[in-house]
mmCIF file of C-alpha atoms and ligand atoms in Angstrom:
data_model
loop_
_atom_site.group_PDB
_atom_site.id
_atom_site.type_symbol
_atom_site.label_atom_id
_atom_site.label_comp_id
_atom_site.label_asym_id
_atom_site.label_seq_id
_atom_site.Cartn_x
_atom_site.Cartn_y
_atom_site.Cartn_z
ATOM 1 C CA UNK A 95 72.404 137.787 135.971
ATOM 2 C CA UNK A 96 74.803 140.669 135.648
ATOM 3 C CA UNK A 97 75.774 141.050 132.065
ATOM 4 C CA UNK A 98 78.725 142.942 130.805
ATOM 5 C CA UNK A 99 79.025 143.959 127.201
ATOM 6 C CA UNK A 100 82.797 143.729 127.128
ATOM 7 C CA UNK A 101 82.785 140.244 128.604
ATOM 8 C CA UNK A 102 80.148 139.170 126.106
ATOM 9 C CA UNK A 103 82.312 140.534 123.308
ATOM 10 C CA UNK A 104 85.310 138.593 124.596
ATOM 11 C CA UNK A 105 83.301 135.372 124.723
ATOM 12 C CA UNK A 106 81.949 136.058 121.243
ATOM 13 C CA UNK A 107 85.447 136.781 119.948
ATOM 14 C CA UNK A 108 86.954 133.655 121.464
ATOM 15 C CA UNK A 109 83.978 131.697 120.184
ATOM 16 C CA UNK A 110 84.502 132.749 116.603
ATOM 17 C CA UNK A 111 88.249 132.292 116.981
ATOM 18 C CA UNK A 112 87.659 128.686 117.981
ATOM 19 C CA UNK A 113 86.127 127.953 114.613
ATOM 20 C CA UNK A 114 89.542 128.613 113.158
ATOM 21 C CA UNK A 115 91.782 127.090 115.783
ATOM 22 C CA UNK A 116 91.224 125.648 119.241
ATOM 23 C CA UNK A 117 91.962 127.836 122.256
ATOM 24 C CA UNK A 118 95.363 127.205 123.768
ATOM 25 C CA UNK A 119 94.951 124.565 126.451
ATOM 26 C CA UNK A 120 95.622 125.705 129.976
ATOM 27 C CA UNK A 121 98.303 123.856 131.863
ATOM 28 C CA UNK A 122 97.281 121.585 134.720
ATOM 29 C CA UNK A 123 99.152 123.866 137.105
ATOM 30 C CA UNK A 124 97.188 126.960 136.058
ATOM 31 C CA UNK A 125 93.994 125.061 136.754
ATOM 32 C CA UNK A 126 94.740 123.877 140.290
ATOM 33 C CA UNK A 127 92.424 126.629 141.599
ATOM 34 C CA UNK A 128 89.483 124.518 140.392
ATOM 35 C CA UNK A 129 88.564 122.171 143.256
ATOM 36 C CA UNK A 130 89.239 118.429 143.008
ATOM 37 C CA UNK A 131 86.380 116.264 141.810
ATOM 38 C CA UNK A 132 85.197 113.027 143.390
ATOM 39 C CA UNK A 133 87.560 110.828 141.424
ATOM 40 C CA UNK A 134 90.685 112.622 142.657
ATOM 41 C CA UNK A 135 89.332 112.759 146.195
ATOM 42 C CA UNK A 136 88.740 109.003 146.085
ATOM 43 C CA UNK A 137 92.174 108.250 144.618
ATOM 44 C CA UNK A 138 93.751 110.407 147.354
ATOM 45 C CA UNK A 139 91.908 108.399 150.004
ATOM 46 C CA UNK A 140 93.009 105.113 148.406
ATOM 47 C CA UNK A 141 96.599 106.409 148.457
ATOM 48 C CA UNK A 142 96.446 106.698 152.255
ATOM 49 C CA UNK A 143 96.111 102.875 152.286
ATOM 50 C CA UNK A 144 92.889 102.386 154.227
ATOM 51 C CA UNK A 145 92.004 98.803 155.284
ATOM 52 C CA UNK A 146 91.232 96.759 152.132
ATOM 53 C CA UNK A 147 87.657 95.986 153.164
ATOM 54 C CA UNK A 148 86.978 99.699 153.796
ATOM 55 C CA UNK A 149 88.253 100.650 150.354
ATOM 56 C CA UNK A 150 86.229 97.881 148.758
ATOM 57 C CA UNK A 151 83.120 99.083 150.606
ATOM 58 C CA UNK A 152 83.567 102.579 149.124
ATOM 59 C CA UNK A 153 83.755 101.153 145.606
ATOM 60 C CA UNK A 154 80.969 98.629 145.839
ATOM 61 C CA UNK A 155 78.255 100.348 147.883
ATOM 62 C CA UNK A 156 75.063 101.761 146.412
ATOM 63 C CA UNK A 157 73.904 104.838 148.338
ATOM 64 C CA UNK A 158 72.397 108.267 147.805
ATOM 65 C CA UNK A 159 74.576 111.306 148.422
ATOM 66 C CA UNK A 160 73.065 111.805 151.882
ATOM 67 C CA UNK A 161 73.578 108.126 152.741
ATOM 68 C CA UNK A 162 77.213 108.358 151.710
ATOM 69 C CA UNK A 163 77.716 111.395 153.940
ATOM 70 C CA UNK A 164 76.391 109.438 156.946
ATOM 71 C CA UNK A 165 78.459 106.444 155.896
ATOM 72 C CA UNK A 166 81.623 108.607 155.945
ATOM 73 C CA UNK A 167 80.788 109.771 159.451
ATOM 74 C CA UNK A 168 80.400 106.185 160.644
ATOM 75 C CA UNK A 169 83.721 105.148 159.059
ATOM 76 C CA UNK A 170 85.971 108.104 159.753
ATOM 77 C CA UNK A 171 87.822 106.334 162.566
ATOM 78 C CA UNK A 172 88.860 103.430 160.351
ATOM 79 C CA UNK A 173 89.474 105.703 157.356
ATOM 80 C CA UNK A 174 91.028 108.857 158.844
ATOM 81 C CA UNK A 175 91.400 110.458 155.390
ATOM 82 C CA UNK A 176 87.601 110.849 155.420
ATOM 83 C CA UNK A 177 87.892 113.099 158.469
ATOM 84 C CA UNK A 178 90.267 115.422 156.691
ATOM 85 C CA UNK A 179 87.782 116.291 153.934
ATOM 86 C CA UNK A 180 86.226 119.745 154.067
ATOM 87 C CA UNK A 181 82.407 119.905 154.011
ATOM 88 C CA UNK A 182 82.474 120.741 150.329
ATOM 89 C CA UNK A 183 84.874 117.903 149.524
ATOM 90 C CA UNK A 184 82.751 115.469 151.526
ATOM 91 C CA UNK A 185 79.676 116.387 149.471
ATOM 92 C CA UNK A 186 81.657 116.282 146.223
ATOM 93 C CA UNK A 187 82.924 112.784 147.010
ATOM 94 C CA UNK A 188 79.500 111.588 148.204
ATOM 95 C CA UNK A 189 77.980 112.975 145.017
ATOM 96 C CA UNK A 190 80.542 111.165 142.855
ATOM 97 C CA UNK A 191 80.007 107.867 144.648
ATOM 98 C CA UNK A 192 76.237 108.211 144.295
ATOM 99 C CA UNK A 193 76.689 108.634 140.532
ATOM 100 C CA UNK A 194 79.197 105.838 139.920
ATOM 101 C CA UNK A 195 79.140 103.179 142.595
ATOM 102 C CA UNK A 196 79.020 100.247 142.676
ATOM 103 C CA UNK A 197 81.700 99.782 140.042
ATOM 104 C CA UNK A 198 80.577 97.301 137.372
ATOM 105 C CA UNK A 199 83.321 94.858 138.367
ATOM 106 C CA UNK A 200 82.169 94.998 141.994
ATOM 107 C CA UNK A 201 85.770 94.797 143.120
ATOM 108 C CA UNK A 202 88.784 97.035 143.640
ATOM 109 C CA UNK A 203 90.535 97.613 140.285
ATOM 110 C CA UNK A 204 94.329 97.400 140.185
ATOM 111 C CA UNK A 205 94.822 100.957 138.929
ATOM 112 C CA UNK A 206 92.124 103.151 140.403
ATOM 113 C CA UNK A 207 93.305 106.390 138.821
ATOM 114 C CA UNK A 208 93.076 104.814 135.388
ATOM 115 C CA UNK A 209 89.861 102.850 135.930
ATOM 116 C CA UNK A 210 87.535 105.210 137.776
ATOM 117 C CA UNK A 211 85.043 107.119 135.642
ATOM 118 C CA UNK A 212 85.537 110.867 135.087
ATOM 119 C CA UNK A 213 84.370 113.254 137.772
ATOM 120 C CA UNK A 214 82.667 116.642 137.423
ATOM 121 C CA UNK A 215 85.959 118.501 137.245
ATOM 122 C CA UNK A 216 87.143 116.228 134.419
ATOM 123 C CA UNK A 217 83.858 116.811 132.591
ATOM 124 C CA UNK A 218 84.248 120.579 132.922
ATOM 125 C CA UNK A 219 87.840 120.606 131.690
ATOM 126 C CA UNK A 220 87.060 118.238 128.817
ATOM 127 C CA UNK A 221 83.882 119.940 127.610
ATOM 128 C CA UNK A 222 83.858 123.565 128.690
ATOM 129 C CA UNK A 223 87.120 125.030 127.398
ATOM 130 C CA UNK A 224 86.616 124.630 123.653
ATOM 131 C CA UNK A 225 84.914 127.966 122.964
ATOM 132 C CA UNK A 226 85.668 130.100 126.010
ATOM 133 C CA UNK A 227 87.993 130.200 128.944
ATOM 134 C CA UNK A 228 87.040 127.905 131.851
ATOM 135 C CA UNK A 229 86.794 130.985 134.080
ATOM 136 C CA UNK A 230 83.443 131.827 132.479
ATOM 137 C CA UNK A 231 82.153 128.587 133.983
ATOM 138 C CA UNK A 232 83.807 128.212 137.373
ATOM 139 C CA UNK A 233 83.169 131.758 138.599
ATOM 140 C CA UNK A 234 79.362 131.364 138.324
ATOM 141 C CA UNK A 235 77.333 130.537 141.415
ATOM 142 C CA UNK A 236 74.164 128.787 140.166
ATOM 143 C CA UNK A 237 71.564 126.285 141.249
ATOM 144 C CA UNK A 238 71.456 122.890 139.624
ATOM 145 C CA UNK A 239 68.392 123.853 137.592
ATOM 146 C CA UNK A 240 70.158 126.997 136.400
ATOM 147 C CA UNK A 241 73.257 125.014 135.386
ATOM 148 C CA UNK A 242 71.167 122.528 133.449
ATOM 149 C CA UNK A 243 69.508 125.527 131.788
ATOM 150 C CA UNK A 244 72.885 127.022 130.837
ATOM 151 C CA UNK A 245 73.878 123.702 129.300
ATOM 152 C CA UNK A 246 70.754 123.581 127.160
ATOM 153 C CA UNK A 247 71.045 127.027 125.546
ATOM 154 C CA UNK A 248 71.649 126.884 121.767
ATOM 155 C CA UNK A 249 75.387 127.491 122.277
ATOM 156 C CA UNK A 250 75.618 124.527 124.658
ATOM 157 C CA UNK A 251 73.019 121.991 123.543
ATOM 158 C CA UNK A 252 75.422 120.919 120.776
ATOM 159 C CA UNK A 253 78.116 119.785 123.217
ATOM 160 C CA UNK A 254 78.482 116.030 123.092
ATOM 161 C CA UNK A 255 77.622 115.037 126.636
ATOM 162 C CA UNK A 256 75.047 112.510 127.793
ATOM 163 C CA UNK A 257 72.177 113.625 130.052
ATOM 164 C CA UNK A 258 73.883 111.728 132.898
ATOM 165 C CA UNK A 259 77.133 113.636 132.312
ATOM 166 C CA UNK A 260 75.265 116.965 132.234
ATOM 167 C CA UNK A 261 73.591 116.042 135.484
ATOM 168 C CA UNK A 262 76.880 115.111 137.123
ATOM 169 C CA UNK A 263 78.653 118.225 135.852
ATOM 170 C CA UNK A 264 75.800 120.443 137.107
ATOM 171 C CA UNK A 265 76.042 118.790 140.523
ATOM 172 C CA UNK A 266 79.799 119.351 140.686
ATOM 173 C CA UNK A 267 79.406 122.997 139.642
ATOM 174 C CA UNK A 268 76.745 123.704 142.285
ATOM 175 C CA UNK A 269 79.239 122.585 144.933
ATOM 176 C CA UNK A 270 82.482 123.868 143.464
ATOM 177 C CA UNK A 271 81.902 126.766 141.061
ATOM 178 C CA UNK A 272 81.276 130.328 142.211
ATOM 179 C CA UNK A 273 85.036 130.702 142.744
ATOM 180 C CA UNK A 274 85.868 134.314 143.711
ATOM 181 C CA UNK A 275 87.759 136.041 140.919
ATOM 182 C CA UNK A 276 90.698 136.802 143.280
ATOM 183 C CA UNK A 277 91.366 133.064 143.420
ATOM 184 C CA UNK A 278 91.629 132.788 139.643
ATOM 185 C CA UNK A 279 95.162 133.141 138.225
ATOM 186 C CA UNK A 280 95.438 136.572 136.624
ATOM 187 C CA UNK A 281 96.078 135.264 133.136
ATOM 188 C CA UNK A 282 92.746 133.439 133.275
ATOM 189 C CA UNK A 283 90.647 136.371 134.471
ATOM 190 C CA UNK A 284 90.074 138.230 131.220
ATOM 191 C CA UNK A 285 86.650 137.009 130.147
ATOM 192 C CA UNK A 286 85.373 135.365 133.272
ATOM 193 C CA UNK A 287 85.235 138.179 135.755
ATOM 194 C CA UNK A 288 82.209 140.165 134.916
ATOM 195 C CA UNK A 289 79.186 137.995 134.168
HETATM 196 C C1 HEC B 555 80.489 125.050 121.362
HETATM 197 C C2 HEC B 555 81.065 126.197 122.044
HETATM 198 C C3 HEC B 555 80.895 126.214 123.566
HETATM 199 C C4 HEC B 555 81.288 125.243 124.461
HETATM 200 C C5 HEC B 555 81.996 123.923 124.172
HETATM 201 C C6 HEC B 555 80.923 125.743 125.767
HETATM 202 N N1 HEC B 555 80.369 126.980 125.674
HETATM 203 FE FE1 HEC B 555 79.697 128.138 127.199
HETATM 204 N N2 HEC B 555 79.341 129.657 125.904
HETATM 205 C C7 HEC B 555 79.418 129.582 124.531
HETATM 206 C C8 HEC B 555 79.003 130.846 123.950
HETATM 207 C C9 HEC B 555 78.907 131.162 122.466
HETATM 208 C C10 HEC B 555 78.680 131.697 125.034
HETATM 209 C C11 HEC B 555 78.142 133.142 124.961
HETATM 210 C C12 HEC B 555 76.711 133.131 124.505
HETATM 211 C C13 HEC B 555 75.793 132.469 125.477
HETATM 212 O O1 HEC B 555 75.725 132.929 126.606
HETATM 213 O O2 HEC B 555 75.162 131.458 125.121
HETATM 214 C C14 HEC B 555 78.923 130.911 126.240
HETATM 215 C C15 HEC B 555 78.751 131.405 127.516
HETATM 216 C C16 HEC B 555 78.774 130.636 128.669
HETATM 217 C C17 HEC B 555 78.450 131.122 129.978
HETATM 218 C C18 HEC B 555 78.113 132.557 130.355
HETATM 219 C C19 HEC B 555 76.762 132.925 129.847
HETATM 220 C C20 HEC B 555 75.703 132.374 130.756
HETATM 221 O O3 HEC B 555 75.018 131.414 130.379
HETATM 222 O O4 HEC B 555 75.581 132.892 131.857
HETATM 223 C C21 HEC B 555 78.514 130.037 130.826
HETATM 224 C C22 HEC B 555 78.239 130.022 132.318
HETATM 225 C C23 HEC B 555 78.898 128.902 130.033
HETATM 226 N N3 HEC B 555 79.084 129.293 128.732
HETATM 227 C C24 HEC B 555 79.054 127.620 130.520
HETATM 228 C C25 HEC B 555 79.559 126.556 129.774
HETATM 229 C C26 HEC B 555 79.732 125.194 130.292
HETATM 230 C C27 HEC B 555 79.313 124.718 131.671
HETATM 231 C C28 HEC B 555 80.328 124.480 129.297
HETATM 232 C C29 HEC B 555 80.691 123.025 129.316
HETATM 233 C C30 HEC B 555 79.593 122.098 129.520
HETATM 234 C C31 HEC B 555 80.486 125.380 128.154
HETATM 235 N N4 HEC B 555 80.012 126.617 128.483
HETATM 236 C C32 HEC B 555 81.069 125.026 126.933
HETATM 237 C C33 HEC B 555 79.846 128.496 123.801
HETATM 238 C C34 HEC B 555 80.329 127.307 124.337
#
């Protein structure tokens, strides 16, 4: 790990500042550079109005990530939105489905966006902005084991997340973090660039 004293100082400063007042929340627009999680990808597919039985099958199947990827391939004629996913998005969606499907109700809820459980991106935005800028997180390229290690350091073990949520967040970050600093809006670069 490259470690930069200045960056460490910035994290330390923002960390102590957060004891006094929370960091200013970033606007949704500033954060669009962070890739969509499985929930948004699934809602987008539902919005393309696939055949009802195809949508139901996505919400009620129980498969591993690899099985979901093959399932997408077999169904991409009937659900063209599946074809338009990039490789990374396909894995992110497959990962999400493997964590959360079948839905407990075993049917298609009326308001998907409201009903579906949080995805990895939601978990990152909800849990990883309280003490430092999200850039510190999403610019790191790490293995799943390394991410789980990061989340169990003394600074992070205190975060209220279940083991399942930590696992899901780590999986999302393996696929979607490691964002090059040039893709981060300038105002969010300060403390994330140099780890
Ligand atoms: C309770 C405050 C707090 C929250 C919330 C928090 N962090 Fe941190 N984080 C820190 C502190 C303090 C440091 C600098 C010291 C250190 O590295 O542990 C840090 C540094 C980091 C670093 C850079 C240092 C390293 O390990 O390479 C990463 C990556 C990181 N955090 C990831 C996360 C993730 C992922 C989340 C959300 C699950 C998160 N942080 C939420 C306090 C927090």
